[in-house]
Each structure stands twice: as C-alpha cells, then as structure tokens.
Coordinates of C-alpha atoms in Angstrom, one line a residue:
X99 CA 16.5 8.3 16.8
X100 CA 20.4 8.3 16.1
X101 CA 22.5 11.7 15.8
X102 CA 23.6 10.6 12.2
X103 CA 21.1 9.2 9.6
X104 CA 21.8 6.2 6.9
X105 CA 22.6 7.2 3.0
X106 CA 19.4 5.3 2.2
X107 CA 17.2 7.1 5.3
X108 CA 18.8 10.3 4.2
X109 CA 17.6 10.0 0.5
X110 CA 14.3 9.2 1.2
X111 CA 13.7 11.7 3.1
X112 CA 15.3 14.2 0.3
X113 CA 12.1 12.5 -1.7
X114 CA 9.4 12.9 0.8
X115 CA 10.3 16.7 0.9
X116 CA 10.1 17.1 -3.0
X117 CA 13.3 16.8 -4.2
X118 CA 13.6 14.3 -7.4
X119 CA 16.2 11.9 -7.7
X120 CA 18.5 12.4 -11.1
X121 CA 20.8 9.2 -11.7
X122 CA 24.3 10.4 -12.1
X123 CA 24.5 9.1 -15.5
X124 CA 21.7 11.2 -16.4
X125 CA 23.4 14.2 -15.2
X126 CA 26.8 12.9 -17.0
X127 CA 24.6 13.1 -20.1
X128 CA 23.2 16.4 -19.7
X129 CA 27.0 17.6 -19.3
X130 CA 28.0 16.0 -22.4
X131 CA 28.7 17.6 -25.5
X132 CA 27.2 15.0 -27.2
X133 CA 23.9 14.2 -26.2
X134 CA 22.4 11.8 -29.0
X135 CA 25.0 9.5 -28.2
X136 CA 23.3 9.0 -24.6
X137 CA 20.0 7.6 -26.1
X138 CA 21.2 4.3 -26.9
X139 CA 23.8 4.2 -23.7
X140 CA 23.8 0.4 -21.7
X141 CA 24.4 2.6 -18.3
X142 CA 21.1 4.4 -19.2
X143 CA 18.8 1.3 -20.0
X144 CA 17.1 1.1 -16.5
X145 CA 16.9 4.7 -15.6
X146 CA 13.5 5.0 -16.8
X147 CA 12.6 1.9 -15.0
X148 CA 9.0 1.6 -14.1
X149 CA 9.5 -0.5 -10.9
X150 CA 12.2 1.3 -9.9
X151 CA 10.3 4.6 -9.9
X152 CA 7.3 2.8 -8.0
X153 CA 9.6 1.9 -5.7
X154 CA 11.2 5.2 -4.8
X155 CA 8.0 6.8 -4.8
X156 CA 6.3 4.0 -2.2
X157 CA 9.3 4.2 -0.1
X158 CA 8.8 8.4 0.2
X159 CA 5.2 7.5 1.1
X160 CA 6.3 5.2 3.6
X161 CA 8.7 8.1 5.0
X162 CA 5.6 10.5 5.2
X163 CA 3.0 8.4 6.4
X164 CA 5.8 7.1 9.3
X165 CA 6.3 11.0 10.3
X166 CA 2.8 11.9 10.2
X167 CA 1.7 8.7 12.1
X168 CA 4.3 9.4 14.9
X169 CA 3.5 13.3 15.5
X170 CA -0.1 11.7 15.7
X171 CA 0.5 9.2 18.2
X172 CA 3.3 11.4 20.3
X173 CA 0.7 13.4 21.1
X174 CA -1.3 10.5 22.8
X175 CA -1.6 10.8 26.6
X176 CA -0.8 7.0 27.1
X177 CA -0.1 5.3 24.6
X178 CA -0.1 1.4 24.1
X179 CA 2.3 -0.8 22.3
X180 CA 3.3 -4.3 20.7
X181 CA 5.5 -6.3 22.3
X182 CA 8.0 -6.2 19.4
X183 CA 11.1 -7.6 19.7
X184 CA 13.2 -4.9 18.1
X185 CA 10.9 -2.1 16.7
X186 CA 8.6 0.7 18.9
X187 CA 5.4 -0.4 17.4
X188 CA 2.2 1.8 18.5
X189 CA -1.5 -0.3 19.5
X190 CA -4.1 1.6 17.5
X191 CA -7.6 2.3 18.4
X192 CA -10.8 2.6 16.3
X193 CA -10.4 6.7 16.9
X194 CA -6.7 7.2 16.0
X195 CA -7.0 4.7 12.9
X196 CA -9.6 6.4 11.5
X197 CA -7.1 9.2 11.5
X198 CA -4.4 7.0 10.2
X199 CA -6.6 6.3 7.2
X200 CA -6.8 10.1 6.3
X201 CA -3.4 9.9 6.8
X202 CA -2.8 6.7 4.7
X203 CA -5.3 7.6 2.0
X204 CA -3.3 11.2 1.3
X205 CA -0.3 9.6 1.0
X206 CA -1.1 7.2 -1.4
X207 CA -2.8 9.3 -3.7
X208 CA 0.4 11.5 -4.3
X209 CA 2.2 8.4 -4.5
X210 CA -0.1 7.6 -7.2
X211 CA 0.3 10.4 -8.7
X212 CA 4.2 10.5 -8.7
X213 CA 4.6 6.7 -9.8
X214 CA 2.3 6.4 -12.4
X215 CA 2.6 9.9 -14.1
X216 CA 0.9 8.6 -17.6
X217 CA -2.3 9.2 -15.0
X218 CA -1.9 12.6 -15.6
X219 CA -3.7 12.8 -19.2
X220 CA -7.0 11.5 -18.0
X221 CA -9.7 14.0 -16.4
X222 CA -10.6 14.3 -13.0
X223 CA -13.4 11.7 -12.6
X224 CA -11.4 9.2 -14.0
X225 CA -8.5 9.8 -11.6
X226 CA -10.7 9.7 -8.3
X227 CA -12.6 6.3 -9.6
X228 CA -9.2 4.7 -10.9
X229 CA -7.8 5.8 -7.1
X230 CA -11.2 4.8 -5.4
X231 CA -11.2 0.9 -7.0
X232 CA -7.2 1.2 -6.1
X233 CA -7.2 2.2 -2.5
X234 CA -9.3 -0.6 -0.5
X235 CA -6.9 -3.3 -2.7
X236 CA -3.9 -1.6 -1.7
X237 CA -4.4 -1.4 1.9
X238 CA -5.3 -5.1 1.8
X239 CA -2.0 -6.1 -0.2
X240 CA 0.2 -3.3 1.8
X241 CA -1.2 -4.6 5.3
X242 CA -0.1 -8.2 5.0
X243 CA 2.6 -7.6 3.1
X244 CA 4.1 -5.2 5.8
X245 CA 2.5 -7.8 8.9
X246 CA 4.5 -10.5 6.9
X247 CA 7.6 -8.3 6.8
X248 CA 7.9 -7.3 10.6
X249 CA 6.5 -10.2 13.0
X250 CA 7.5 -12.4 10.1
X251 CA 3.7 -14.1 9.9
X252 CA 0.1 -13.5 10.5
X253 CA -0.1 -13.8 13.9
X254 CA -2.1 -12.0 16.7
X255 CA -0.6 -8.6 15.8
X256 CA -2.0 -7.1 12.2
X257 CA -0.3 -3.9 10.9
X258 CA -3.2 -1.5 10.3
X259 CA -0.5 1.4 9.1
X260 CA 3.3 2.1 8.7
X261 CA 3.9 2.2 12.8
X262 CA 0.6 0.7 14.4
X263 CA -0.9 -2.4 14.5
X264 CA -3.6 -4.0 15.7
X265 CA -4.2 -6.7 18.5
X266 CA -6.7 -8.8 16.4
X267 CA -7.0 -11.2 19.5
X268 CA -8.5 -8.2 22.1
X269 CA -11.0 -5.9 19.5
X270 CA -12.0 -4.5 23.2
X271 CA -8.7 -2.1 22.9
X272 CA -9.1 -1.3 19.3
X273 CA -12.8 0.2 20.2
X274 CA -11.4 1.8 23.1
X275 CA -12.0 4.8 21.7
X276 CA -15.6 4.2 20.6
X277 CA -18.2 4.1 23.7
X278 CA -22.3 3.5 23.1
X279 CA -21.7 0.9 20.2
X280 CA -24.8 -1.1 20.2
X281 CA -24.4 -5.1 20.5
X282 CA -20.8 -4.3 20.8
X283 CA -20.2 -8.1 20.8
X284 CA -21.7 -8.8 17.6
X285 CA -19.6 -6.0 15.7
X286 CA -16.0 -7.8 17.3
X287 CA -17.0 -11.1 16.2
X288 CA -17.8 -9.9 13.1
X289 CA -14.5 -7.6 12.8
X290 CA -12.6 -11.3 13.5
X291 CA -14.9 -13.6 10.9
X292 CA -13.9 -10.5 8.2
X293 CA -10.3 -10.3 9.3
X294 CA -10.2 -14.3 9.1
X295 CA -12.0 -14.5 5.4
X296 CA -9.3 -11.7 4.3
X297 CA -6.7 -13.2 5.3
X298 CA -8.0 -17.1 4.9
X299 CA -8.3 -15.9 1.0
X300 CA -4.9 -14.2 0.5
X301 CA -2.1 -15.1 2.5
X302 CA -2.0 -18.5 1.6
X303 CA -0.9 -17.2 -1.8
X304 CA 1.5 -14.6 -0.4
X305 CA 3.2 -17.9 1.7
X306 CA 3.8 -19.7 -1.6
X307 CA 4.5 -16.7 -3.7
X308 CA 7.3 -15.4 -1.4
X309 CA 7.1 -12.3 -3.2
X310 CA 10.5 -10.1 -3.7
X311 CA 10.1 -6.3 -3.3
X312 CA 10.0 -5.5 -6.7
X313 CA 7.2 -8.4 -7.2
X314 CA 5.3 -6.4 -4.5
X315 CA 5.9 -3.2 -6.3
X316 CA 4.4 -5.0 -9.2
X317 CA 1.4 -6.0 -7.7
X318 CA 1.0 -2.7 -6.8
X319 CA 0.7 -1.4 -10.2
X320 CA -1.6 -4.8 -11.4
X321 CA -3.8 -3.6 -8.8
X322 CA -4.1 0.1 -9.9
X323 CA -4.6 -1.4 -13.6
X324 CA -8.0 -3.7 -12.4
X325 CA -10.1 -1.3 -12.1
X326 CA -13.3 -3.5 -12.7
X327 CA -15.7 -3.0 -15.9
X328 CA -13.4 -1.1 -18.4
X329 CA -16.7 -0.6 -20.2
X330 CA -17.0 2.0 -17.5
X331 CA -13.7 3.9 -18.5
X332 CA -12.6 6.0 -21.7
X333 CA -10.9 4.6 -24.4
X334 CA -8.3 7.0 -23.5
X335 CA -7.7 5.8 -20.0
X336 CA -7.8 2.2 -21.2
X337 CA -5.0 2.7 -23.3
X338 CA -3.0 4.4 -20.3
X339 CA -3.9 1.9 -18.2
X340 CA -2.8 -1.2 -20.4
X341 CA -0.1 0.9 -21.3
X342 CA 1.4 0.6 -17.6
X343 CA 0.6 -3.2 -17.2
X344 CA 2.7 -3.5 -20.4
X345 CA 5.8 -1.6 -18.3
X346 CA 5.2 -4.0 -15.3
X347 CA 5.6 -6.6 -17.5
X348 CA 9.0 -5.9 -19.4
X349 CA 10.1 -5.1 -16.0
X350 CA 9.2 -8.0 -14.6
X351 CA 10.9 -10.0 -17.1
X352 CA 13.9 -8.0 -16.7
X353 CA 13.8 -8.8 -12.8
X354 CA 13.6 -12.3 -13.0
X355 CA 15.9 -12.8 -16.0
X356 CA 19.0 -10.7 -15.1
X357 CA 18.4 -10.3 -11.3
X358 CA 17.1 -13.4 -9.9
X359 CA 18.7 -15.2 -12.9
X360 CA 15.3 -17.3 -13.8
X361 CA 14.8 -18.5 -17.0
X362 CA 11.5 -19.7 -16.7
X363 CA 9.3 -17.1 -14.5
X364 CA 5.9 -18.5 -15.3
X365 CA 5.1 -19.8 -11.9
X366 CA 6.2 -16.2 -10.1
X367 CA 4.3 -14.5 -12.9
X368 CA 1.2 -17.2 -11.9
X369 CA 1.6 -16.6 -8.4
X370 CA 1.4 -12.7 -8.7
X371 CA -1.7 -12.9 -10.8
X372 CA -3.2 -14.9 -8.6
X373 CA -2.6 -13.0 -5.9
X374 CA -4.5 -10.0 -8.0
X375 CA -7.3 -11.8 -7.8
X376 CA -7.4 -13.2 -4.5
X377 CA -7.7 -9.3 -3.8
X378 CA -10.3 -8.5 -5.7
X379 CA -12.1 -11.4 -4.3
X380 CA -11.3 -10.3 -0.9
X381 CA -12.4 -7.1 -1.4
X382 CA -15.9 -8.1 -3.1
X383 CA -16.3 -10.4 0.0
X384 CA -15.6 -7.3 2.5
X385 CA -18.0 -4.9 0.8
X386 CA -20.8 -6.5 2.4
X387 CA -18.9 -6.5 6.1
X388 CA -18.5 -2.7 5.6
X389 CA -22.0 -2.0 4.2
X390 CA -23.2 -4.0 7.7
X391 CA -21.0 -1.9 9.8
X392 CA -22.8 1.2 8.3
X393 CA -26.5 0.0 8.8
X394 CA -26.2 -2.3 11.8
X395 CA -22.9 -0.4 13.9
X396 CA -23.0 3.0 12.5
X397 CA -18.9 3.3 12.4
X398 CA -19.2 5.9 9.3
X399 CA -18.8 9.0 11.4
X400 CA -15.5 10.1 9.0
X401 CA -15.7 12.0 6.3
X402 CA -17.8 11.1 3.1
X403 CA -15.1 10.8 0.7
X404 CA -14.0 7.4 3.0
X405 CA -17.3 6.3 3.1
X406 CA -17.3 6.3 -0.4
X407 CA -14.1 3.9 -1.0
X408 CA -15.8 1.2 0.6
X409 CA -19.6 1.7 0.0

C-alpha cells in the first residue's frame, strides 16, 4: 500500500510477471572468456539449488494468488474481516472460496510446473494425476503452515488462502453465501469434527517439528513425490520422481549442515517424514467427509475438474 516497494517485494513480483531470476555469478560466467572454468566454481555450487528454486517459485505463487485474491474480494460489496492485529485479513464465505480454490488450484499448478521442471518429460495424464494426488496434500500442509505463521497458532481463525481465513467457530458466516442447504446443522457440525480430525492428526507434529522455511519447502516436494501406488505410474515417471526426492535430500543435508550448523539431523529429517504421512493419513480420513458432502449436502456445484481432486 506504500509509494515505494521492498527489494524482496519488488523481485517477486518481477517473478510472478515471468521474468527469471539469473544469479549474478551466473551472468559473471557467461561474460567470461573462460567458461569451463565456471563448472567447478565454490560461488556457483548452490545456484542450481533445488530448494532454493522451490522457494522462489512458491513465493511468486504467493504474489499471484495474493493479487488475484484481493481484486476478487475488492469487488465485494461488504466485506468482512479478522480481527488481526497487524495484517487486513479478509472473512471468506463458502461462495468466494470456492472461487479462491480456482484461484489457488491455478497457481499451484504453474508453480508446479516452474519448480519441478524434470515434470516436463512425462505425458499429460501422468502430470494431471501426479498434480491431482498433490493438490488436496498441499492445501492441507500450506493452510496450517500459513495459520501457524500469522495468528501464530491454531486458533479460531484458519487461513483457507493467501488473504482470507475462516472463522472456524461461526460456519453460519462461511455459508452465508449458500441458502436452501438441507439439515444445514448437520453439515457445520460435520465441517468442525473434519476440521478437528485434520488438524488433531497434523499439527501436533508441525508444534514439535518447528519446521524452517526451507523444511516446509521440502515437505512440499515429499508431498509431490507420494503419489500413492507407483505400480500405477511409468517406470519413466518413477525415476523422475525419485529423482527429485534424491535433490530434497542433498539439500536438506546441506541446510542443516552448513546453515543450521547440525550435525546430527535425524530427528528434523524424522519429524518431516512424519509429517508426510500424517498428511496422507489426513487426507484418506477427509475423503470420506467430502464424498458425504456430495451425496448428503450437495456442495459440488463447481466445476468437475475440482470434484475430481477430492472424489
């Protein structure tokens, strides 16, 4: 809302547009006259980083899915908000997150896409069912990761998207915008009993995990790689997809090593593996809640290529 804008606001922005980010050692290199002498340079050892580049491309996502989210919500006749102490944090509704989630679910794809560009060799089908498996996980992981980060714990107020949350104490506002539901009182005590077994099953491991950013960005990328029965999957995409845990991996061990200075990382390396799993089990847990909003609340009035994420 300021006049001027932050280096690190600036640059993001230059990513959410298109541009790509090129290191200035990189760009010493190309102006070098002698370029085989770059590929074993020290200043060049991290460039190809795969947390970093998960990173740059999640926080251009974040850009987009903020400016999308606000143009959708400016244009609200009266709209609610969180009493947050320091941040302009929007009340959603059932209507407007159902838009969010287009909103959410286009975004990450080309995030996707961008971060994990070894995707790119496997055919179409493969894509959509590696991003189908990947996008009900991630919005688990990225909405109490992001709750955690701005009210600082679970609490009454849930963060359903980059700039809205939801008052999981008064469900009455959040199907404000959904009139005729039949026993309307069953579906909000159901929405609470599957909010409370989500978050009973996983944030007790975020709280002891404490998870750094890049541990997050990490998870990220587990997640993407547990994509169920590999029996179901090519040979091909196998091998892409163990080929990107094995990044995370060297990564990781770089991370805790040089940056957090650890020398023994097998409890943070426990912690995020359970956490992978205490997602999937969320997630196998919710599929029944969603299947019961379909038959019993008839909620699915989106378009069929949601439906299909969580049917």
């Amino acid at each position: 809302d300021d006049k001027f804008v932050c280096r690190r606001c600036r640059f993001h922005r230059c990513i959410a547009v298109g541009m790509e980010f090129e290191p200035p050692s990189e760009r010493h290199i190309k102006n070098s006259s002698s370029p085989d002498s770059a590929e074993n340079s020290p200043s060049t050892s991290n460039n190809g980083s795969i947390l970093v580049r998960i990173g740059l491309t999640y926080n251009a996502s974040i850009d987009a899915r903020r400016h999308r989210e606000l143009k959708l919500f400016e244009g609200l006749v009266d709209p609610k908000f969180a009493p947050h102490p320091t941040q302009k944090i929007y009340l959603s509704t059932y209507t407007n997150s159902m838009d969010i989630l287009n909103i959410t679910m286009e975004e990450t794809r080309s995030f996707v896409e961008q971060a994990f560009q070894t995707l790119g060799e496997l055919n179409d089908e493969e894509r959509d069912r590696l991003f189908s498996s990947f996008f009900p996980k991630f919005c688990m992981l990225d909405t109490i990761f992001r709750t955690r980060t701005i009210w600082g714990e679970i609490g009454r107020f849930v963060m359903s998207a980059v700039q809205s949350c939801v008052d999981i104490e008064d469900y009455d506002l959040w199907l404000e915008g959904k009139q005729g539901i039949p026993d309307r009182e069953a579906l909000i005590h159901c929405l609470r009993s599957q909010q409370k077994m989500q978050f009973d099953i996983i944030v007790p491991i975020m709280v002891r995990a404490q998870i750094t950013i890049k541990e997050f960005h990490a998870a990220l990328a587990l997640l993407l790689c547990d994509a169920g029965s590999l029996s179901d999957f090519s040979d091909g995409c196998i091998s892409v997809l163990n080929g990107i845990r094995a990044e995370i991996f060297e990564d990781l061990q770089r991370h805790y090593i040089v940056e957090i200075g650890l020398s023994d990382f097998s409890t943070r390396l426990g912690h995020l593996i359970t956490l992978n799993h205490s997602i999937r089990e969320s997630l196998a847990a919710s599929l029944e809640f969603y299947q019961m909003q379909q038959t019993i609340f008839d909620l699915y009035d989106i378009e069929e290529d949601l439906e299909e994420l969580f049917i």
